[in-house]
């Protein structure tokens, strides 16, 4: 999956940077799409500066994950991470 | 004249609530919000599309407004509750418009699931604003579930058909003490004024403003119409008569 066009990445230092340091060795789902990542990657490491903190909310395997828990939560093979934000709506 | 409008004990400075969907650009949306003088605006929570260039709208909402997240996309009470909890965890506050839709053709709300979600979220401290089909028994159930207002539809979402549910909304206004906010279907400022003349506490509009040729101009027109309708309601319209009644004296002129 190509993350380089993700709106949330635009302008950030993390723009387009992949999640794997030495070639990904696990696959997780981010918003329904398969993403290759290094084992041991935390939610905080994944969010990094790719997404605008304070304007997103994260769910791991459908449970809300408060931002205080991001640094201590390592991702595992097959995990489903969801990143939400607000869009226009009535 | 100070005509105070409270929801959940908070003074709301405008009886015109504006949705943020369907605007041609964030700049146009911001101009329309400013022209509307709305105090409450709505937004939707969605997963970020990693392939999309869509921008976050939060940078384009003026400061000092109440952001009310809707639960659009929810197909049952459980999904609505999840969206509300996610929204609060993001820091978007306690205001939640409950919208549960199981019918993809008419986009009419599912009252039974809406009542369930209202009870759960009110117990969790949310300010619950349920969007529903204007049914009196269900309105009472929503009140008992802890709803802070009632948001009956005027017509199906996005149709601009106006107050198709007028008689039912009149009953809700007469029978319940909660603020009645007509949501969905209002297509013209005159229809918003009509809702306010009936005694609605407020109206929520999105499509009619966002899809106008000049959204900011239309937002300003709606704000005036809502104010006019409210003043007319407070002034107490004269009675309707079946037969003509002269407004000038008919005697004493020609002898």
Short mmCIF file of C-alpha atoms in Angstrom, two decimals:
data_model
loop_
_atom_site.label_atom_id
_atom_site.label_comp_id
_atom_site.label_asym_id
_atom_site.label_seq_id
_atom_site.Cartn_x
_atom_site.Cartn_y
_atom_site.Cartn_z
CA UNK A 1 0.00 0.00 0.00
CA UNK A 2 1.35 3.39 -0.99
CA UNK A 3 1.03 5.90 1.80
CA UNK A 4 2.73 8.70 -0.06
CA UNK A 5 -0.53 10.26 -1.19
CA UNK A 6 -2.20 10.20 2.20
CA UNK A 7 -3.63 13.62 2.97
CA UNK A 8 -2.76 13.29 6.62
CA UNK A 9 0.90 12.96 5.67
CA UNK A 10 1.12 16.03 3.54
CA UNK A 11 3.60 18.60 4.73
CA UNK A 12 4.82 16.44 7.59
CA UNK A 13 8.40 15.21 7.90
CA UNK A 14 7.00 11.71 7.80
CA UNK A 15 5.38 12.21 4.41
CA UNK A 16 5.49 8.98 2.47
CA UNK A 17 7.93 7.29 4.83
CA UNK A 18 7.29 3.57 5.11
CA UNK A 19 6.60 1.87 8.42
CA UNK A 20 9.34 -0.74 8.13
CA UNK A 21 12.91 0.07 9.16
CA UNK A 22 14.69 -2.99 7.74
CA UNK A 23 12.08 -4.35 5.39
CA UNK A 24 8.77 -5.12 7.00
CA UNK A 25 8.44 -8.44 8.73
CA UNK A 26 4.79 -8.26 9.68
CA UNK A 27 1.57 -7.16 8.06
CA UNK A 28 -1.03 -5.10 9.85
CA UNK A 29 -4.16 -3.39 8.60
CA UNK A 30 -4.38 0.38 8.71
CA UNK A 31 -7.86 1.62 7.89
CA UNK A 32 -8.65 -1.62 6.15
CA UNK A 33 -5.49 -1.75 4.02
CA UNK A 34 -2.55 -4.11 4.39
CA UNK A 35 0.59 -2.30 5.51
CA UNK A 36 4.03 -3.84 5.98
CA UNK A 37 5.73 -2.90 9.24
CA UNK A 38 8.64 -3.90 11.48
CA UNK A 39 7.93 -6.10 14.47
CA UNK A 40 7.91 -4.05 17.66
CA UNK A 41 6.45 -0.95 16.00
CA UNK A 42 4.25 0.86 18.52
CA UNK A 43 1.09 2.77 17.73
CA UNK A 44 2.99 5.92 18.65
CA UNK A 45 5.73 4.98 16.20
CA UNK A 46 3.22 4.39 13.46
CA UNK A 47 1.38 7.65 14.03
CA UNK A 48 4.73 9.46 14.46
CA UNK A 49 4.36 12.67 12.49
CA UNK A 50 2.47 11.07 9.63
CA UNK A 51 -0.88 12.13 11.06
CA UNK A 52 -1.80 15.35 12.80
CA UNK A 53 -1.95 14.52 16.49
CA UNK A 54 -4.84 16.08 18.35
CA UNK A 55 -7.05 15.80 15.28
CA UNK A 56 -7.28 12.05 15.11
CA UNK A 57 -8.57 9.22 17.23
CA UNK A 58 -7.29 5.67 17.06
CA UNK A 59 -8.95 2.31 17.56
CA UNK A 60 -6.96 -0.93 17.83
CA UNK A 61 -8.92 -4.05 16.95
CA UNK A 62 -12.07 -1.90 17.28
CA UNK A 63 -11.38 -0.68 20.83
CA UNK A 64 -10.71 3.04 21.37
CA UNK A 65 -7.03 3.55 22.20
CA UNK A 66 -6.37 6.82 24.10
CA UNK A 67 -3.23 8.67 22.97
CA UNK A 68 -1.63 8.16 26.38
CA UNK A 69 -1.45 4.45 25.57
CA UNK A 70 0.10 4.82 22.10
CA UNK A 71 3.77 4.65 23.20
CA UNK A 72 3.27 1.50 25.25
CA UNK A 73 1.19 -0.39 22.71
CA UNK A 74 3.19 -2.57 20.32
CA UNK A 75 1.50 -3.76 17.15
CA UNK A 76 1.30 -7.43 16.31
CA UNK A 77 0.88 -9.34 13.09
CA UNK A 78 -2.73 -9.10 11.92
CA UNK A 79 -3.69 -6.17 14.13
CA UNK A 80 -6.29 -3.81 12.69
CA UNK A 81 -5.61 -0.18 13.42
CA UNK A 82 -8.17 2.46 12.56
CA UNK A 83 -7.43 6.17 12.41
CA UNK A 84 -10.40 8.54 12.33
CA UNK A 85 -10.89 12.26 11.94
CA UNK A 86 -13.75 14.69 11.37
CA UNK A 87 -15.17 15.32 7.92
CA UNK A 88 -17.97 17.55 6.70
CA UNK A 89 -21.41 16.27 7.62
CA UNK A 90 -24.90 17.36 8.48
CA UNK B 1 -35.63 41.43 23.75
CA UNK B 2 -33.56 38.58 25.13
CA UNK B 3 -34.96 35.29 23.90
CA UNK B 4 -32.78 32.77 25.65
CA UNK B 5 -32.30 29.33 24.11
CA UNK B 6 -30.85 26.58 26.29
CA UNK B 7 -29.88 23.01 25.56
CA UNK B 8 -28.74 20.87 28.49
CA UNK B 9 -28.51 24.02 30.61
CA UNK B 10 -26.17 25.80 28.19
CA UNK B 11 -27.17 29.00 26.46
CA UNK B 12 -27.05 28.57 22.69
CA UNK B 13 -26.59 31.88 20.92
CA UNK B 14 -28.27 30.98 17.64
CA UNK B 15 -31.36 29.01 16.70
CA UNK B 16 -29.82 28.18 13.36
CA UNK B 17 -27.58 25.10 13.37
CA UNK B 18 -25.45 24.41 10.30
CA UNK B 19 -24.06 21.19 8.87
CA UNK B 20 -20.63 21.15 7.24
CA UNK B 21 -21.17 18.56 4.50
CA UNK B 22 -21.26 19.04 0.72
CA UNK B 23 -19.60 22.46 0.56
CA UNK B 24 -17.60 23.01 -2.62
CA UNK B 25 -14.50 23.96 -0.60
CA UNK B 26 -13.40 24.52 2.98
CA UNK B 27 -13.09 28.24 2.28
CA UNK B 28 -16.71 28.44 1.12
CA UNK B 29 -17.77 26.41 4.17
CA UNK B 30 -16.01 28.79 6.52
CA UNK B 31 -17.61 31.83 4.88
CA UNK B 32 -21.03 30.18 5.18
CA UNK B 33 -20.51 29.33 8.85
CA UNK B 34 -19.56 32.94 9.55
CA UNK B 35 -22.54 34.29 7.59
CA UNK B 36 -24.91 31.90 9.37
CA UNK B 37 -23.85 33.12 12.83
CA UNK B 38 -24.45 29.52 13.94
CA UNK B 39 -23.26 28.54 17.40
CA UNK B 40 -23.53 24.80 16.79
CA UNK B 41 -22.10 23.12 13.69
CA UNK B 42 -22.15 19.43 12.88
CA UNK B 43 -19.48 17.14 11.45
CA UNK B 44 -19.04 13.43 10.76
CA UNK B 45 -16.39 11.02 12.02
CA UNK B 46 -14.74 8.87 9.35
CA UNK B 47 -11.71 6.69 8.89
CA UNK B 48 -9.03 8.67 7.08
CA UNK B 49 -8.86 7.50 3.50
CA UNK B 50 -5.14 6.85 3.00
CA UNK B 51 -5.56 7.26 -0.77
CA UNK B 52 -7.43 10.53 -0.63
CA UNK B 53 -6.24 14.09 -0.75
CA UNK B 54 -9.18 15.21 1.38
CA UNK B 55 -8.26 17.73 4.04
CA UNK B 56 -9.23 17.80 7.67
CA UNK B 57 -12.07 20.29 8.20
CA UNK B 58 -11.10 21.22 11.75
CA UNK B 59 -8.68 23.89 10.56
CA UNK B 60 -11.55 25.61 8.78
CA UNK B 61 -14.12 25.82 11.58
CA UNK B 62 -14.12 29.24 13.28
CA UNK B 63 -13.14 29.35 16.97
CA UNK B 64 -15.70 29.36 19.74
CA UNK B 65 -18.32 27.14 18.14
CA UNK B 66 -19.84 23.97 19.52
CA UNK B 67 -18.85 21.06 17.30
CA UNK B 68 -21.48 18.36 17.34
CA UNK B 69 -20.37 15.07 15.82
CA UNK B 70 -23.05 13.02 14.12
CA UNK B 71 -23.13 9.25 14.06
CA UNK B 72 -23.83 9.03 10.34
CA UNK B 73 -22.81 5.67 8.97
CA UNK B 74 -24.17 3.88 12.03
CA UNK B 75 -26.59 1.10 11.17
CA UNK B 76 -27.48 0.15 14.72
CA UNK B 77 -27.23 1.47 18.27
CA UNK B 78 -23.88 -0.23 18.90
CA UNK B 79 -22.23 1.52 15.96
CA UNK B 80 -23.67 4.87 17.01
CA UNK B 81 -22.31 4.40 20.52
CA UNK B 82 -18.87 3.51 19.13
CA UNK B 83 -18.75 6.62 16.95
CA UNK B 84 -19.76 8.79 19.92
CA UNK B 85 -17.04 7.31 22.12
CA UNK B 86 -14.42 7.74 19.39
CA UNK B 87 -15.47 11.34 18.91
CA UNK B 88 -15.15 12.11 22.60
CA UNK B 89 -11.78 10.34 22.79
CA UNK B 90 -10.59 12.61 19.97
CA UNK B 91 -11.46 15.65 22.06
CA UNK B 92 -14.51 16.65 20.02
CA UNK B 93 -16.62 17.10 23.15
CA UNK B 94 -19.86 15.67 24.48
CA UNK B 95 -22.33 16.85 21.87
CA UNK B 96 -23.58 14.00 19.75
CA UNK B 97 -26.23 13.94 17.06
CA UNK B 98 -27.51 10.40 17.00
CA UNK B 99 -28.27 9.28 13.49
CA UNK B 100 -28.95 5.61 12.88
CA UNK B 101 -30.00 4.73 9.35
CA UNK B 102 -30.83 1.27 8.10
CA UNK B 103 -32.65 2.28 4.93
CA UNK B 104 -30.21 3.25 2.22
CA UNK B 105 -32.86 4.39 -0.23
CA UNK B 106 -34.84 6.89 1.80
CA UNK B 107 -32.21 7.49 4.50
CA UNK B 108 -34.94 7.55 7.13
CA UNK B 109 -33.82 7.09 10.73
CA UNK B 110 -34.38 3.90 12.72
CA UNK B 111 -36.19 5.14 15.83
CA UNK B 112 -35.84 1.96 17.88
CA UNK B 113 -32.04 1.86 17.51
CA UNK B 114 -31.86 5.62 18.04
CA UNK B 115 -33.69 5.29 21.38
CA UNK B 116 -31.31 2.51 22.48
CA UNK B 117 -28.22 4.54 21.60
CA UNK B 118 -29.68 7.64 23.29
CA UNK B 119 -30.12 5.82 26.59
CA UNK B 120 -26.57 4.43 26.58
CA UNK B 121 -24.92 7.71 25.62
CA UNK B 122 -26.98 9.91 27.93
CA UNK B 123 -25.93 7.63 30.81
CA UNK B 124 -22.29 8.19 29.76
CA UNK B 125 -22.69 11.96 30.02
CA UNK B 126 -23.13 12.86 26.36
CA UNK B 127 -25.45 15.68 25.33
CA UNK B 128 -27.71 13.53 23.21
CA UNK B 129 -29.41 15.06 20.18
CA UNK B 130 -31.40 12.34 18.41
CA UNK B 131 -32.44 12.63 14.77
CA UNK B 132 -35.69 10.68 14.37
CA UNK B 133 -39.01 10.17 12.63
CA UNK B 134 -41.47 12.49 14.39
CA UNK B 135 -43.54 9.99 16.33
CA UNK B 136 -45.03 11.09 19.65
CA UNK B 137 -44.57 7.82 21.52
CA UNK B 138 -40.94 7.60 20.38
CA UNK B 139 -40.39 11.25 21.32
CA UNK B 140 -41.47 10.40 24.85
CA UNK B 141 -39.15 7.38 24.85
CA UNK B 142 -36.27 9.60 23.75
CA UNK B 143 -37.06 12.08 26.51
CA UNK B 144 -37.11 9.24 29.05
CA UNK B 145 -33.80 7.97 27.63
CA UNK B 146 -32.21 11.31 28.48
CA UNK B 147 -32.24 13.20 25.18
CA UNK B 148 -31.33 16.90 25.46
CA UNK B 149 -33.45 17.83 22.44
CA UNK B 150 -35.59 16.20 19.78
CA UNK B 151 -34.56 16.47 16.15
CA UNK B 152 -37.44 15.36 13.93
CA UNK B 153 -36.92 15.33 10.18
CA UNK B 154 -38.87 17.77 8.05
CA UNK B 155 -38.36 15.61 4.94
CA UNK B 156 -35.82 12.96 3.89
CA UNK B 157 -32.18 14.09 4.07
CA UNK B 158 -31.01 16.27 1.23
CA UNK B 159 -34.38 16.54 -0.53
CA UNK B 160 -35.05 20.25 0.13
CA UNK B 161 -38.77 19.35 0.26
CA UNK B 162 -39.51 21.34 3.39
CA UNK B 163 -41.87 20.57 6.24
CA UNK B 164 -43.54 17.39 4.99
CA UNK B 165 -43.99 16.34 8.64
CA UNK B 166 -45.51 19.65 9.73
CA UNK B 167 -48.55 18.26 11.59
CA UNK B 168 -46.43 15.76 13.51
CA UNK B 169 -43.89 18.41 14.47
CA UNK B 170 -46.71 20.59 15.82
CA UNK B 171 -47.74 17.73 18.08
CA UNK B 172 -44.18 17.29 19.40
CA UNK B 173 -43.92 21.01 20.14
CA UNK B 174 -47.25 20.94 21.97
CA UNK B 175 -46.66 17.77 23.98
CA UNK B 176 -42.99 17.78 25.00
CA UNK B 177 -40.95 20.25 27.01
CA UNK B 178 -37.70 19.46 25.19
CA UNK B 179 -36.42 21.80 22.47
CA UNK B 180 -37.62 20.60 19.07
CA UNK B 181 -35.02 21.19 16.36
CA UNK B 182 -36.22 20.47 12.84
CA UNK B 183 -33.44 18.63 11.05
CA UNK B 184 -33.23 17.44 7.45
CA UNK B 185 -35.27 18.36 4.43
CA UNK B 186 -35.50 22.12 4.89
CA UNK B 187 -34.72 23.58 1.50
CA UNK B 188 -35.67 27.26 1.64
CA UNK B 189 -35.47 30.03 4.22
CA UNK B 190 -39.29 30.33 4.07
CA UNK B 191 -39.53 26.71 5.23
CA UNK B 192 -37.17 27.41 8.12
CA UNK B 193 -39.31 30.40 9.08
CA UNK B 194 -42.41 28.18 8.94
CA UNK B 195 -40.80 25.66 11.30
CA UNK B 196 -39.96 28.44 13.73
CA UNK B 197 -43.51 29.88 13.50
CA UNK B 198 -44.80 26.46 14.55
CA UNK B 199 -42.76 26.71 17.74
CA UNK B 200 -39.64 24.77 16.82
CA UNK B 201 -36.77 25.87 19.06
CA UNK B 202 -34.28 25.78 16.18
CA UNK B 203 -33.54 24.31 12.78
CA UNK B 204 -30.55 22.43 11.42
CA UNK B 205 -29.75 22.92 7.74
CA UNK B 206 -26.94 21.65 5.56
CA UNK B 207 -27.74 20.74 1.95
CA UNK B 208 -29.84 23.83 1.25
CA UNK B 209 -26.93 26.08 2.21
CA UNK B 210 -24.01 24.00 0.94
CA UNK B 211 -25.49 23.43 -2.52
CA UNK B 212 -26.79 26.98 -3.08
CA UNK B 213 -25.07 29.01 -5.79
CA UNK B 214 -23.85 31.36 -3.05
CA UNK B 215 -23.66 29.35 0.18
CA UNK B 216 -22.67 32.32 2.36
CA UNK B 217 -25.52 34.37 0.94
CA UNK B 218 -27.96 31.53 1.57
CA UNK B 219 -26.63 31.04 5.11
CA UNK B 220 -27.32 34.71 5.85
CA UNK B 221 -30.82 34.39 4.36
CA UNK B 222 -31.56 31.38 6.57
CA UNK B 223 -30.33 33.20 9.66
CA UNK B 224 -32.77 36.04 8.96
CA UNK B 225 -35.62 33.63 8.27
CA UNK B 226 -35.04 31.70 11.49
CA UNK B 227 -35.03 34.96 13.43
CA UNK B 228 -38.19 36.18 11.67
CA UNK B 229 -40.01 32.91 12.30
CA UNK B 230 -39.04 32.92 15.95
CA UNK B 231 -40.23 36.50 16.42
CA UNK B 232 -43.52 35.63 14.71
CA UNK B 233 -44.00 32.68 17.05
CA UNK B 234 -43.34 34.85 20.10
CA UNK B 235 -45.66 37.57 18.78
CA UNK B 236 -48.52 35.07 18.47
CA UNK B 237 -50.02 34.87 14.96
CA UNK B 238 -53.68 35.88 14.57
CA UNK B 239 -56.35 33.21 14.15
CA UNK B 240 -57.16 31.67 10.75
CA UNK B 241 -60.70 32.30 9.57
CA UNK B 242 -62.75 30.39 6.98
CA UNK B 243 -64.52 33.55 5.75
CA UNK B 244 -63.41 37.07 4.93
CA UNK B 245 -63.19 39.60 7.75
CA UNK B 246 -62.72 43.22 6.80
CA UNK B 247 -59.64 44.89 8.15
CA UNK B 248 -61.14 48.37 7.59
CA UNK B 249 -64.49 49.61 8.95
CA UNK B 250 -67.27 49.07 6.37
CA UNK B 251 -69.76 51.59 7.80
CA UNK B 252 -69.81 55.32 8.65
CA UNK B 253 -68.18 56.53 5.45
CA UNK B 254 -70.89 57.00 2.84
CA UNK B 255 -73.64 57.54 5.41
#
